[in-house]
Coordinates of C-alpha atoms in Angstrom, one line a residue:
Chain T
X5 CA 0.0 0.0 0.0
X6 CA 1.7 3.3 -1.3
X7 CA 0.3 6.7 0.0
X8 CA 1.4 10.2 -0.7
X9 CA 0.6 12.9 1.3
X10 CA 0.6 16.3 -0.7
X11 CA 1.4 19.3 1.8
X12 CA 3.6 18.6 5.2
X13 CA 2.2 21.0 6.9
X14 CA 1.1 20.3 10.6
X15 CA -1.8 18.1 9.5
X16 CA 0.3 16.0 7.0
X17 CA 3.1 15.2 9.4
X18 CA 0.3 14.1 11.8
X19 CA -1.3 11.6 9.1
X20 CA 1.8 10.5 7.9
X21 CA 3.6 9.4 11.0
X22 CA 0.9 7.4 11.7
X23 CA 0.6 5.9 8.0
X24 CA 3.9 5.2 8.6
X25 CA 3.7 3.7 11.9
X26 CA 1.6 0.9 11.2
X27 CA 3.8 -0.1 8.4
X28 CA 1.7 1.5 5.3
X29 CA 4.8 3.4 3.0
X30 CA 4.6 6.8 3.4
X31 CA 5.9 9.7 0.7
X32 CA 5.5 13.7 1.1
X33 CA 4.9 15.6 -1.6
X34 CA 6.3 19.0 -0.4
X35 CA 6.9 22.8 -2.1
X36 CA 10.4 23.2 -0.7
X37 CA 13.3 20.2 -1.7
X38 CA 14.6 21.0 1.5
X39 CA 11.5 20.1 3.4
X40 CA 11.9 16.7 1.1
X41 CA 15.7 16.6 2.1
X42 CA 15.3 16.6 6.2
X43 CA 11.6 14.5 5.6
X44 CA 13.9 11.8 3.8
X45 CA 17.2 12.2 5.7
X46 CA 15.6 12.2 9.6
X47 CA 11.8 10.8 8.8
X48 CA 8.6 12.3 10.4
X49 CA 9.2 13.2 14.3
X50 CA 6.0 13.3 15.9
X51 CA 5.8 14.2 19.8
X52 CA 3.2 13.6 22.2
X53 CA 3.3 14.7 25.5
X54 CA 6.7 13.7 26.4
X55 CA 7.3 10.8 24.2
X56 CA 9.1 11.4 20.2
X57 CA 8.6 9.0 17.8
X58 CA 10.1 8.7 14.8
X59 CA 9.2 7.0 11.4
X60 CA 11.2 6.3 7.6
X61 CA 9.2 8.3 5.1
X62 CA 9.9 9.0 1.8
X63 CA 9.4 12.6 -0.3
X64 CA 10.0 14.7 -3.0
X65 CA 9.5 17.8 -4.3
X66 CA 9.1 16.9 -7.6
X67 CA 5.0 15.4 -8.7
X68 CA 6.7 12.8 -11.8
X69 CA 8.6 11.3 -8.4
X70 CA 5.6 10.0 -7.4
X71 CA 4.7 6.1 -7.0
X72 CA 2.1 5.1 -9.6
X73 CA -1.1 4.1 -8.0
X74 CA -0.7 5.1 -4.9
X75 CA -3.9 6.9 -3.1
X76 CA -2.9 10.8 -2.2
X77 CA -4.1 12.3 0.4
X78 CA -4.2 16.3 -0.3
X79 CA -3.4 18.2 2.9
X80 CA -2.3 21.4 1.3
X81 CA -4.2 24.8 2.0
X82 CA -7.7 25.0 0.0
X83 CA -6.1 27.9 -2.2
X84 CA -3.8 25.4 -3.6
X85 CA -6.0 22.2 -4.6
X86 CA -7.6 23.4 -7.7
X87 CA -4.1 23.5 -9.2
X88 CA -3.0 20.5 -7.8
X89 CA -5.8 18.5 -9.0
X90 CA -4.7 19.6 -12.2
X91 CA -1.7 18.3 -12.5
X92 CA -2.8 14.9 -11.0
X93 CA -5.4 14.9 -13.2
X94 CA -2.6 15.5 -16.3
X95 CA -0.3 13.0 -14.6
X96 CA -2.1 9.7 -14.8
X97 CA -0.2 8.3 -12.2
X98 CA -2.7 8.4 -9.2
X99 CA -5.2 5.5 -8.0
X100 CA -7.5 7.4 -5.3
X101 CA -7.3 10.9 -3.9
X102 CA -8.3 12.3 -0.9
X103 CA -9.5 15.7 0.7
X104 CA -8.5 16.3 4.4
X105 CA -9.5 20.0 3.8
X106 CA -11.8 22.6 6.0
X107 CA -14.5 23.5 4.7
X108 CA -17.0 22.4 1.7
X109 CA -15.2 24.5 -0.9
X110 CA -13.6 21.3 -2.3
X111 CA -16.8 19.1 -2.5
X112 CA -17.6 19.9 -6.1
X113 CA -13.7 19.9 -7.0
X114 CA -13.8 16.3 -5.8
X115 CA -17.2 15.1 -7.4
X116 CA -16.1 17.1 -10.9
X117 CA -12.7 15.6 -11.5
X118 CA -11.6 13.0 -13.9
X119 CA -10.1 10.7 -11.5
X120 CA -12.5 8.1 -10.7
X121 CA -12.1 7.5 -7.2
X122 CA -12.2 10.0 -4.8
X123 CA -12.5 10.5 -1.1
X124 CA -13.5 13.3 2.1
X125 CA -11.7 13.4 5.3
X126 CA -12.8 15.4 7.9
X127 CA -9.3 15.0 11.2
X128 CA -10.5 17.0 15.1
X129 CA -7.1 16.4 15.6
X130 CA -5.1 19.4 17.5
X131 CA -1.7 19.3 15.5
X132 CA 0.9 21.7 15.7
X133 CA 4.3 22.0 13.4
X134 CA 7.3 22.7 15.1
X135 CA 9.1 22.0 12.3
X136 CA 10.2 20.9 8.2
X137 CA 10.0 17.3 9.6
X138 CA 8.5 17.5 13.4
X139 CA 4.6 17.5 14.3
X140 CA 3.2 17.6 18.5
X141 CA 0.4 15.6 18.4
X142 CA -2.0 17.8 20.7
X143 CA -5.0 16.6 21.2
X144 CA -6.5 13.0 19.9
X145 CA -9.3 13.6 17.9
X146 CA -10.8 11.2 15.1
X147 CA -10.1 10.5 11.3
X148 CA -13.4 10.3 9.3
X149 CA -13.7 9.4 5.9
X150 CA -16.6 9.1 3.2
X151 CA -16.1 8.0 -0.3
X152 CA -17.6 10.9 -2.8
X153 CA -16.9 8.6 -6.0
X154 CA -15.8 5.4 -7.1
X155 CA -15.3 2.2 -4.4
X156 CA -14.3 2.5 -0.9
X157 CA -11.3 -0.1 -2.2
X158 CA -8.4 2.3 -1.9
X159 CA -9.2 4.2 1.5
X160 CA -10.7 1.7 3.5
X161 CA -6.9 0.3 3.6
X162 CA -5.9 3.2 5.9
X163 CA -8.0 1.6 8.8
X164 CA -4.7 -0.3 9.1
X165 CA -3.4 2.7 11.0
X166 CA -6.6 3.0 13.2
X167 CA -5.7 2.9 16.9
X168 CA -6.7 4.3 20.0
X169 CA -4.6 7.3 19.4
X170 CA -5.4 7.8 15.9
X171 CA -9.3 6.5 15.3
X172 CA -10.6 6.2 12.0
X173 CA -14.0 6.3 11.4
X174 CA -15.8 5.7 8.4
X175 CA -18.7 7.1 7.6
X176 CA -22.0 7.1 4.8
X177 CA -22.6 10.8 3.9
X178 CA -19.6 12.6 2.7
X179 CA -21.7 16.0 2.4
X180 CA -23.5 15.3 6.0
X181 CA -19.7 15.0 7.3
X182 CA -18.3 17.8 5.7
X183 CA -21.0 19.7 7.0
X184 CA -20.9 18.3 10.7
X185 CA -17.0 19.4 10.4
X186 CA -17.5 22.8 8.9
X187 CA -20.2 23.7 11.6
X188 CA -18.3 22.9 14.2
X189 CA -15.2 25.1 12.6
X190 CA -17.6 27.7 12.5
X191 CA -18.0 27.7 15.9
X192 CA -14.8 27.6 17.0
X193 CA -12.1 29.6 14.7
X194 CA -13.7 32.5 13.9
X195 CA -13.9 33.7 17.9
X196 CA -10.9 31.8 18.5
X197 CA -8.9 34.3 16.2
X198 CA -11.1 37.2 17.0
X199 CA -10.3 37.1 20.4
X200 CA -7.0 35.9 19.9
X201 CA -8.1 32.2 22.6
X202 CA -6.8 29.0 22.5
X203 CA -9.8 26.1 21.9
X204 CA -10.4 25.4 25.2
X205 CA -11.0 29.3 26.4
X206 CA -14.5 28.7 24.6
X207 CA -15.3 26.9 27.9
X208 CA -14.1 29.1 30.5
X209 CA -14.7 32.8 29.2
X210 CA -18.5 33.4 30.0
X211 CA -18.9 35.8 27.2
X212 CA -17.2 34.0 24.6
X213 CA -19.0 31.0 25.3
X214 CA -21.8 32.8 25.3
X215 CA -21.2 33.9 21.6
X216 CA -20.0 30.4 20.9
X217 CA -23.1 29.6 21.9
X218 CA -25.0 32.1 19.6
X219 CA -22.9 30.9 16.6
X220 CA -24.8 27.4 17.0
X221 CA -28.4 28.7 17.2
X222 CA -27.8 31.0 13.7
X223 CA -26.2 27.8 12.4
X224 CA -29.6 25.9 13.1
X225 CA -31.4 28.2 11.1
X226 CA -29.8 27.1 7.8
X227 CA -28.5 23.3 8.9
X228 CA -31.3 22.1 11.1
X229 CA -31.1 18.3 9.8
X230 CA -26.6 18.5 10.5
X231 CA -27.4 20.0 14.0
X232 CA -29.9 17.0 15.0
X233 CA -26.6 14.9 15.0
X234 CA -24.6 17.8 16.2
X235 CA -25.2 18.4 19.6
X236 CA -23.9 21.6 21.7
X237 CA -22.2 19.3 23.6
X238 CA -20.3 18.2 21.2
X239 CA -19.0 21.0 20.0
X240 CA -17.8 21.7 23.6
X241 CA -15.6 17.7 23.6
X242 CA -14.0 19.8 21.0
X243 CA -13.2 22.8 22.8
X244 CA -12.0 20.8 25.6
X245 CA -10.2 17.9 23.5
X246 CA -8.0 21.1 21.9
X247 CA -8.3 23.2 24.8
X248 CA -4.3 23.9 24.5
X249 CA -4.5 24.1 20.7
X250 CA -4.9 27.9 18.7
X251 CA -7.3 27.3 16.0
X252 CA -6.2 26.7 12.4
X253 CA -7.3 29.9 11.6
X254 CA -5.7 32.0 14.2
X255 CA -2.2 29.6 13.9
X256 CA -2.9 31.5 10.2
X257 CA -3.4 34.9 11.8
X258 CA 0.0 35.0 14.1
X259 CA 1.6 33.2 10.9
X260 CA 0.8 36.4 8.7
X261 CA -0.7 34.4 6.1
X262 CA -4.0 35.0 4.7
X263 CA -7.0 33.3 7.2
X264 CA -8.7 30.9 5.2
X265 CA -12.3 32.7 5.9
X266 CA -14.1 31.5 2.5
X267 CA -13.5 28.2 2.8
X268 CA -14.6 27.8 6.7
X269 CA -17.4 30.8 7.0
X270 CA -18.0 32.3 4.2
X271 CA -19.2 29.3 2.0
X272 CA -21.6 28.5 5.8
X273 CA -23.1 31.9 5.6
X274 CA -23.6 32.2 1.7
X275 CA -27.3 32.6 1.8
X276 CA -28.0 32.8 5.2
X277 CA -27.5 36.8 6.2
X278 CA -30.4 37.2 7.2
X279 CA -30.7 34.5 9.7
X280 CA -26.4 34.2 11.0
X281 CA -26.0 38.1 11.5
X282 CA -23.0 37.3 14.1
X283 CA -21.3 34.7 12.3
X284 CA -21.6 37.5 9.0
X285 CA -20.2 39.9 11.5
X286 CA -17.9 37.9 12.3
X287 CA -16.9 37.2 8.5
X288 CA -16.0 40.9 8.1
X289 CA -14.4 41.4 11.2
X290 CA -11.7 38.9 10.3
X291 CA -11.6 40.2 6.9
X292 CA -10.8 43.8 8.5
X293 CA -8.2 42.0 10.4
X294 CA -6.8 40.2 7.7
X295 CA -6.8 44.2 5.7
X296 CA -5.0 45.5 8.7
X297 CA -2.6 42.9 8.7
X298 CA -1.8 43.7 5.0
X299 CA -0.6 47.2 5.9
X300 CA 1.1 46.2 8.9
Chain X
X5 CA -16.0 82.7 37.3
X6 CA -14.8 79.5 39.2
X7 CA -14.7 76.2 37.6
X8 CA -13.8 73.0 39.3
X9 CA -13.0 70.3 36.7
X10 CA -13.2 66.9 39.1
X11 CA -10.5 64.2 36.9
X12 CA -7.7 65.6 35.0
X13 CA -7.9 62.4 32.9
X14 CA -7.0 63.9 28.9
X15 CA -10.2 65.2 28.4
X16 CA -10.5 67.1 31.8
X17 CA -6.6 68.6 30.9
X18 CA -8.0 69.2 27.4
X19 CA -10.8 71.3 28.8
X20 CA -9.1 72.8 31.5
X21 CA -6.6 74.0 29.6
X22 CA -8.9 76.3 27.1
X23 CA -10.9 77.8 30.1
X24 CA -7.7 78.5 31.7
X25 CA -6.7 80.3 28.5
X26 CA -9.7 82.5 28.1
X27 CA -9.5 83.7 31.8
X28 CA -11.5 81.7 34.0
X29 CA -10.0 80.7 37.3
X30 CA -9.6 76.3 36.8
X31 CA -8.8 74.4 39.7
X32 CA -8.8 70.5 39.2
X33 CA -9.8 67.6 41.7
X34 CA -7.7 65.1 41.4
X35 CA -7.6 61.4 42.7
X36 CA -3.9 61.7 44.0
X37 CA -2.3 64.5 45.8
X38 CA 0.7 63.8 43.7
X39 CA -1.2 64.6 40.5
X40 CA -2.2 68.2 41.9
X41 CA 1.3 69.0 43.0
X42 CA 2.0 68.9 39.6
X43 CA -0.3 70.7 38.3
X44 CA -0.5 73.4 40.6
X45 CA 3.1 73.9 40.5
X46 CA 3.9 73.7 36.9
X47 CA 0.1 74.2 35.6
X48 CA -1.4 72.2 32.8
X49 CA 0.5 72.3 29.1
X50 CA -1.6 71.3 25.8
X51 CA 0.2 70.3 22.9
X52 CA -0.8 70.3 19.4
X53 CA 0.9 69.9 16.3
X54 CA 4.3 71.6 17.3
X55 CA 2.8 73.9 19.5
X56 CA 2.9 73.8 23.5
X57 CA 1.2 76.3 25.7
X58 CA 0.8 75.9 29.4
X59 CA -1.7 77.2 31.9
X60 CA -1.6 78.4 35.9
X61 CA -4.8 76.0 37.3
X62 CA -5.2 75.2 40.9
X63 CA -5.6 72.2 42.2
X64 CA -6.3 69.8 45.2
X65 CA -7.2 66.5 45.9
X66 CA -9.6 66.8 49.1
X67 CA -12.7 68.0 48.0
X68 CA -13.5 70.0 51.2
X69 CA -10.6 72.7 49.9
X70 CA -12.5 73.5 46.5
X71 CA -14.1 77.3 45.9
X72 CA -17.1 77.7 46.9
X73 CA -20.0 77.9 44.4
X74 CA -18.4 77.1 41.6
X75 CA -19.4 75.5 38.2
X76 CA -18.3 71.9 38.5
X77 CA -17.3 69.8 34.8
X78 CA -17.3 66.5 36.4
X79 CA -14.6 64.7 34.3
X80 CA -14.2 61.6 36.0
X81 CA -15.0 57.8 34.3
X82 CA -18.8 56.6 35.0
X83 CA -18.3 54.7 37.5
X84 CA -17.1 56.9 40.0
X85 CA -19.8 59.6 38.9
X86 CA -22.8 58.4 41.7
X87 CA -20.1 58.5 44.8
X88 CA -18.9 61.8 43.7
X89 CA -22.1 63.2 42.9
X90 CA -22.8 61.9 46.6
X91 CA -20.4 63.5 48.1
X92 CA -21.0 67.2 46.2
X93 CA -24.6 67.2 47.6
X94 CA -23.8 66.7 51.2
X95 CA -20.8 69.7 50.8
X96 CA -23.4 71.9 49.7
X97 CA -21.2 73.9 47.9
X98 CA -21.1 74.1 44.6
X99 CA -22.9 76.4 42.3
X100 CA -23.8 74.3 39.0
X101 CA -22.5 70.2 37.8
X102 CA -21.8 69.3 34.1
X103 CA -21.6 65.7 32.9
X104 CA -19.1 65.1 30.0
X105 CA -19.4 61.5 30.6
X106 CA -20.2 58.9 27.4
X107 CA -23.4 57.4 27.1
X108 CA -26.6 58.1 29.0
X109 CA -26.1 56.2 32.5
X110 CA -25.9 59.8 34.0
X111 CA -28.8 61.1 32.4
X112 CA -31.3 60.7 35.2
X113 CA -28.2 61.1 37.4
X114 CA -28.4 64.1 36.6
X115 CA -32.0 64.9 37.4
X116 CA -32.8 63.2 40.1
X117 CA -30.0 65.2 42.3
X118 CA -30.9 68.0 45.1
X119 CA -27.8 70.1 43.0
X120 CA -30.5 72.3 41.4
X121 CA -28.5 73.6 38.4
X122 CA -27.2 70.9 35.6
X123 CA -26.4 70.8 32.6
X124 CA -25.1 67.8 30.2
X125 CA -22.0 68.5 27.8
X126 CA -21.0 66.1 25.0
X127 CA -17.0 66.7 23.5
X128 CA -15.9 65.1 20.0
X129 CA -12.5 66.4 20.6
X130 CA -9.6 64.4 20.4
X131 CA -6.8 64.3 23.4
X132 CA -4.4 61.9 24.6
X133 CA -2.8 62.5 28.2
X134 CA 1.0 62.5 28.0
X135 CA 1.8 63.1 31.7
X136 CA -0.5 64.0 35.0
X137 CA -0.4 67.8 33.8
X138 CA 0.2 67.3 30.1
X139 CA -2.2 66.3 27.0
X140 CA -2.4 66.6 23.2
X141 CA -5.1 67.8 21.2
X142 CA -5.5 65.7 18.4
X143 CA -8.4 66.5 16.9
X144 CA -10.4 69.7 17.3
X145 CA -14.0 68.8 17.4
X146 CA -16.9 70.6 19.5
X147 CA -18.4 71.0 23.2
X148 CA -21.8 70.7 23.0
X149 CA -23.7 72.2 26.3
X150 CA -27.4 71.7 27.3
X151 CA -29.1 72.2 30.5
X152 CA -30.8 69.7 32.6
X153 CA -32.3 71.5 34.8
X154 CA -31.9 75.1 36.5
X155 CA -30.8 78.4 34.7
X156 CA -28.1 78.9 31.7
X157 CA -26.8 81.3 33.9
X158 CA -24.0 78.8 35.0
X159 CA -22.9 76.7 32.0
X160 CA -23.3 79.9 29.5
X161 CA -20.1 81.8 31.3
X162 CA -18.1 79.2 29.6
X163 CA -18.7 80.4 26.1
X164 CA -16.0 83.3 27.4
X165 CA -13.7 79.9 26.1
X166 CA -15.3 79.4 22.5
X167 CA -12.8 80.0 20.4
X168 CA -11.9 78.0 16.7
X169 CA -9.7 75.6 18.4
X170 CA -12.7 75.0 21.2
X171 CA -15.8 76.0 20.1
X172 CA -18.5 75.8 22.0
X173 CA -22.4 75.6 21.1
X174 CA -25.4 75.5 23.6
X175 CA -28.4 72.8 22.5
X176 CA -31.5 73.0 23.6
X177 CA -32.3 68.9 24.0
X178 CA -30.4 67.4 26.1
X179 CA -31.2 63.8 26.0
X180 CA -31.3 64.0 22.0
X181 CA -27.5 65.6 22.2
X182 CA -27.0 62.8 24.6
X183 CA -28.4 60.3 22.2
X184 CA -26.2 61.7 19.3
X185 CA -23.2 61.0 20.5
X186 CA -23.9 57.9 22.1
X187 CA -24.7 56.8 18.6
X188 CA -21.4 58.2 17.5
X189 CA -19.5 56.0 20.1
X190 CA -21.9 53.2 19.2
X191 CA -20.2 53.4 15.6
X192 CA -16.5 54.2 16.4
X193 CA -15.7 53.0 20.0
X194 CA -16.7 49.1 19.9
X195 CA -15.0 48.1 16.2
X196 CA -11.7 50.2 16.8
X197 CA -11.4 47.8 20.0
X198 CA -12.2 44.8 19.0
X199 CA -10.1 45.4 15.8
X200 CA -6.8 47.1 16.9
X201 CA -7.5 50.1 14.5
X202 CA -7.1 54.2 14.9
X203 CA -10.5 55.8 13.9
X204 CA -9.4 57.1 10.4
X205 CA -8.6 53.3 10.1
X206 CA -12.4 53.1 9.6
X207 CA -12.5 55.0 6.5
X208 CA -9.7 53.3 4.9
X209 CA -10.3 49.5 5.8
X210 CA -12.6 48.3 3.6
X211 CA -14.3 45.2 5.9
X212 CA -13.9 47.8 9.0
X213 CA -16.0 50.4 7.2
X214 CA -18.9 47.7 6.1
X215 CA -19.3 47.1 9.0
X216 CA -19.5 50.6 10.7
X217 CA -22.3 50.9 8.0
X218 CA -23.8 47.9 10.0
X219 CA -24.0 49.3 13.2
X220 CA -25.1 52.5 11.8
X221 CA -28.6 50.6 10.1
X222 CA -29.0 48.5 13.9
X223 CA -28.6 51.9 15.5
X224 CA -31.6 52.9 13.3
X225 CA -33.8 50.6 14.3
X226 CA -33.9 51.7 17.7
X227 CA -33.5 55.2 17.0
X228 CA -34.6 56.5 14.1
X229 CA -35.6 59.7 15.4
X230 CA -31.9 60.7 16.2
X231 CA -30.6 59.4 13.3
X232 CA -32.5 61.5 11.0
X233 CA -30.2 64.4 12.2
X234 CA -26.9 62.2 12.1
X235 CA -26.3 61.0 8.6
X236 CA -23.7 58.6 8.4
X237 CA -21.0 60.7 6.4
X238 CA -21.5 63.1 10.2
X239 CA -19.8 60.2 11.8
X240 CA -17.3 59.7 9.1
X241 CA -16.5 63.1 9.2
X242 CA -16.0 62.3 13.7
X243 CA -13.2 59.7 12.1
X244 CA -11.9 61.8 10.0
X245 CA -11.3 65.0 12.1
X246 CA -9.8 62.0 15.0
X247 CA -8.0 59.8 12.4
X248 CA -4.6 59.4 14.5
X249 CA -6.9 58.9 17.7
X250 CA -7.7 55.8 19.8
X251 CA -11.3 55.6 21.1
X252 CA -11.1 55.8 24.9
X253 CA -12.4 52.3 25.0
X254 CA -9.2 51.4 22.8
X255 CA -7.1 53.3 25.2
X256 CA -8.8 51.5 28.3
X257 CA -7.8 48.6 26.7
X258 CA -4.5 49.3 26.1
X259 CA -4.1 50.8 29.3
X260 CA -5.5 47.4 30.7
X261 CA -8.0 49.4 32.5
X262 CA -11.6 48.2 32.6
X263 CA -13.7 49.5 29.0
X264 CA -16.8 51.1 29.4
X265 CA -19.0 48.7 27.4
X266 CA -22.1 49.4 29.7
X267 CA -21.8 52.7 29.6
X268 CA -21.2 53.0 25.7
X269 CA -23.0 50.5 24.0
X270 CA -25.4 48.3 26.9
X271 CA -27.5 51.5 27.1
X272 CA -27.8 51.9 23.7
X273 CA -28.6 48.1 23.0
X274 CA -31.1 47.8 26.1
X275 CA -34.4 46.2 24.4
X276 CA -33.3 45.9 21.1
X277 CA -30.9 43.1 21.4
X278 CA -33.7 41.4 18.4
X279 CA -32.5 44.1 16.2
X280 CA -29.1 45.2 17.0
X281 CA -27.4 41.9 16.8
X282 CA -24.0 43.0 15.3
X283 CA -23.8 45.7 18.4
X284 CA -24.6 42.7 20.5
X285 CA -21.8 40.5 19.7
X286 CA -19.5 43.1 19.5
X287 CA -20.9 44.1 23.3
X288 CA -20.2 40.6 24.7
X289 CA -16.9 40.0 22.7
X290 CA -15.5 43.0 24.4
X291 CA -16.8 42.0 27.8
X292 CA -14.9 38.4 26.5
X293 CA -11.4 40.8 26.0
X294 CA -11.8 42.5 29.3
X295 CA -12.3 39.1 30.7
X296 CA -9.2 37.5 28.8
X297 CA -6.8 40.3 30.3
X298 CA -7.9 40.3 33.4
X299 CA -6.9 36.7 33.0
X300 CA -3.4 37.6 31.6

């Protein structure tokens, strides 16, 4: 079983090292040759709590590296996957792909490409890069996957890697997933970043989980039938899973690189205004922030 | 003509100063003794552009050594406005109180005192304090002046100080002037905290400025009466004139003091939290800053 991850960014390392830990062969597909250089020379490091791990991985920089047939995962940033998918899609070479993305932006990428077979995961992992070749494993969360085309042949091999530490789940409604994930983003990064909190600050300051709380009632005016299965309550086993972790969206923010706002709120709010005036306000705010950042 | 300005905070200095220039004898109450040593012996300096000019004031910081019958510009934050009020009506001394304060908590303050003369003053000027006797005018704006209750006779002696740099204008409703200006603050003082941004900053950031138009249309639901004599270019022209400025609720927050988000903006909101939802969340995201740094 050959997988390539495309993007070692907090989130890839994560994935792979466990890939690699149960013995499935592991390559990075990475922007920078010397990311590939230090993935290949020193493998994937990943710490938890006190204990390092390390596992042999292989990478490149270079696509036409790649192993035929293998199934990729795509971990890079949403902005980047359209052009990716082109090359793949060029190249030939790939059995399966995969979408570990935020957000629903990529669900029509995924059902409108030419490759065949094609796959959403949604990770509640807290990850965080400390560097080229070195992931902390923050918080254990779940791997959920749902095929979107073709058979579930290629990713249900992954479950090889599923243990207590790193569940996989799989699930029926890739949209439904999506969804439950984006929802749940929704009411977490935006104030996260806002207020410049880590997860788990959702819990203990009143008035932010008081607007975390807000958040969920506008999001039940558009997604009744996701929030049936979506309980507050859940939301919250998030907060508190991550409570250490800074969102993805504020890691963005203190990074200086642009938030990614329309692939985790605005493509919620789209048509909904009227009915999620916070989470809207919320929309610009960040977008001022973003603007202020710009000049700065 | 005595006036007692009670908190030489920047916009007590700022006022003080411009009496002080046009004659009237100032003396300032301060919290610390230290504060009116300073001022007493050096006097009170105002700097603008390149230009310093400094003042002889009195000063003292025990109430019981204050002129008699004097006009009183209470300049002190809202919450400390009842106790001082308190302790005014049991000296029995004073001639005439002003409220400069933000917002309308000290509206019926105001008249439901035994002080028989009061009056109600609203200042879009911008100031900064630089030391205990020392504070920059950044922005000239206007003193607006209406009476609560009693004669003119008081409040109109300090049109001796209208000048172009400080002029002055007497209304005749004071809970409309009141209003205005709250609406003003409503507009300016919330998004400039939560965002980090100088108030020109909300003619020039794009997202920032939406959403000042936002708060502007709640504010209309509520009060449509006032707003019909505040168009919204009135309170871009505010930004404009204080562009280099910090709101005071900015500079409470950077000076890790507590922000005045009942005064400000829960007065305004009262009852129309259905309508007003932007104001809302930005009300309890601020209260979920002040309750971070008090954390920190």
């Amino acid at each position: 079983m050959e997988v390539v991850i495309a993007g070692a960014g907090a989130m890839g390392l994560l994935i792979g090292s466990y890939l690699a830990e149960s013995g499935i062969s592991v390559s990075f597909l990475t922007r920078r040759e010397g990311q590939a250089i230090a993935l290949r020379d020193h493998g994937v490091t990943r710490v938890q709590n006190d204990l390092e791990s390390t596992f042999r991985v292989h990478a490149f920089s270079d696509l036409l590296l790649a192993p035929k047939n293998a199934l990729w995962i795509l971990a890079v940033k949403s902005k980047d996957l359209s052009d990716l998918v082109k090359q793949l899609e060029k190249s030939k070479s790939l059995g399966h792909l995969m979408f570990i993305q935020n957000g629903l932006r990529h669900y029509d990428l995924g059902r409108s490409t030419s490759i065949p077979s094609v796959s959403v995961a949604s990770l509640t992992h807290g990850a965080g890069k400390i560097d080229d070749r070195t992931v902390s494993h923050n918080g254990v969360g779940m791997m959920s996957i749902a095929e979107l085309k073709g058979s579930q042949r290629y990713s249900s091999q992954l479950s090889k890697a599923n243990s207590p530490s790193f569940p996989i789940l799989y699930q029926q409604d890739a949209l439904q997933m999506l969804l439950k994930k984006a929802l749940i983003n929704c009411c977490i990064n935006p104030l996260t970043t806002i207020l410049e909190l880590k997860n788990g600050d959702l819990l203990t300051n009143g008035p932010a989980h008081q607007l975390m709380e807000v958040i969920y009632d506008e999001l039940a005016t558009g997604y009744p039938e996701v929030l049936k299965t979506l309980p507050f309550s859940e939301v919250e086993v998030v907060c508190r899973k991550t409570a250490d972790n800074r969102s993805s969206m504020l890691t963005d923010r203190y990074n200086g690189v642009p938030m990614e706002i329309d692939t985790i709120i605005s493509a919620i709010v789209e048509g909904y205004e009227e009915t999620m005036p916070t989470l809207k306000a919320f929309e610009t705010l960040l977008k001022a922030i973003d603007e202020r950042e710009d000049d700065a």
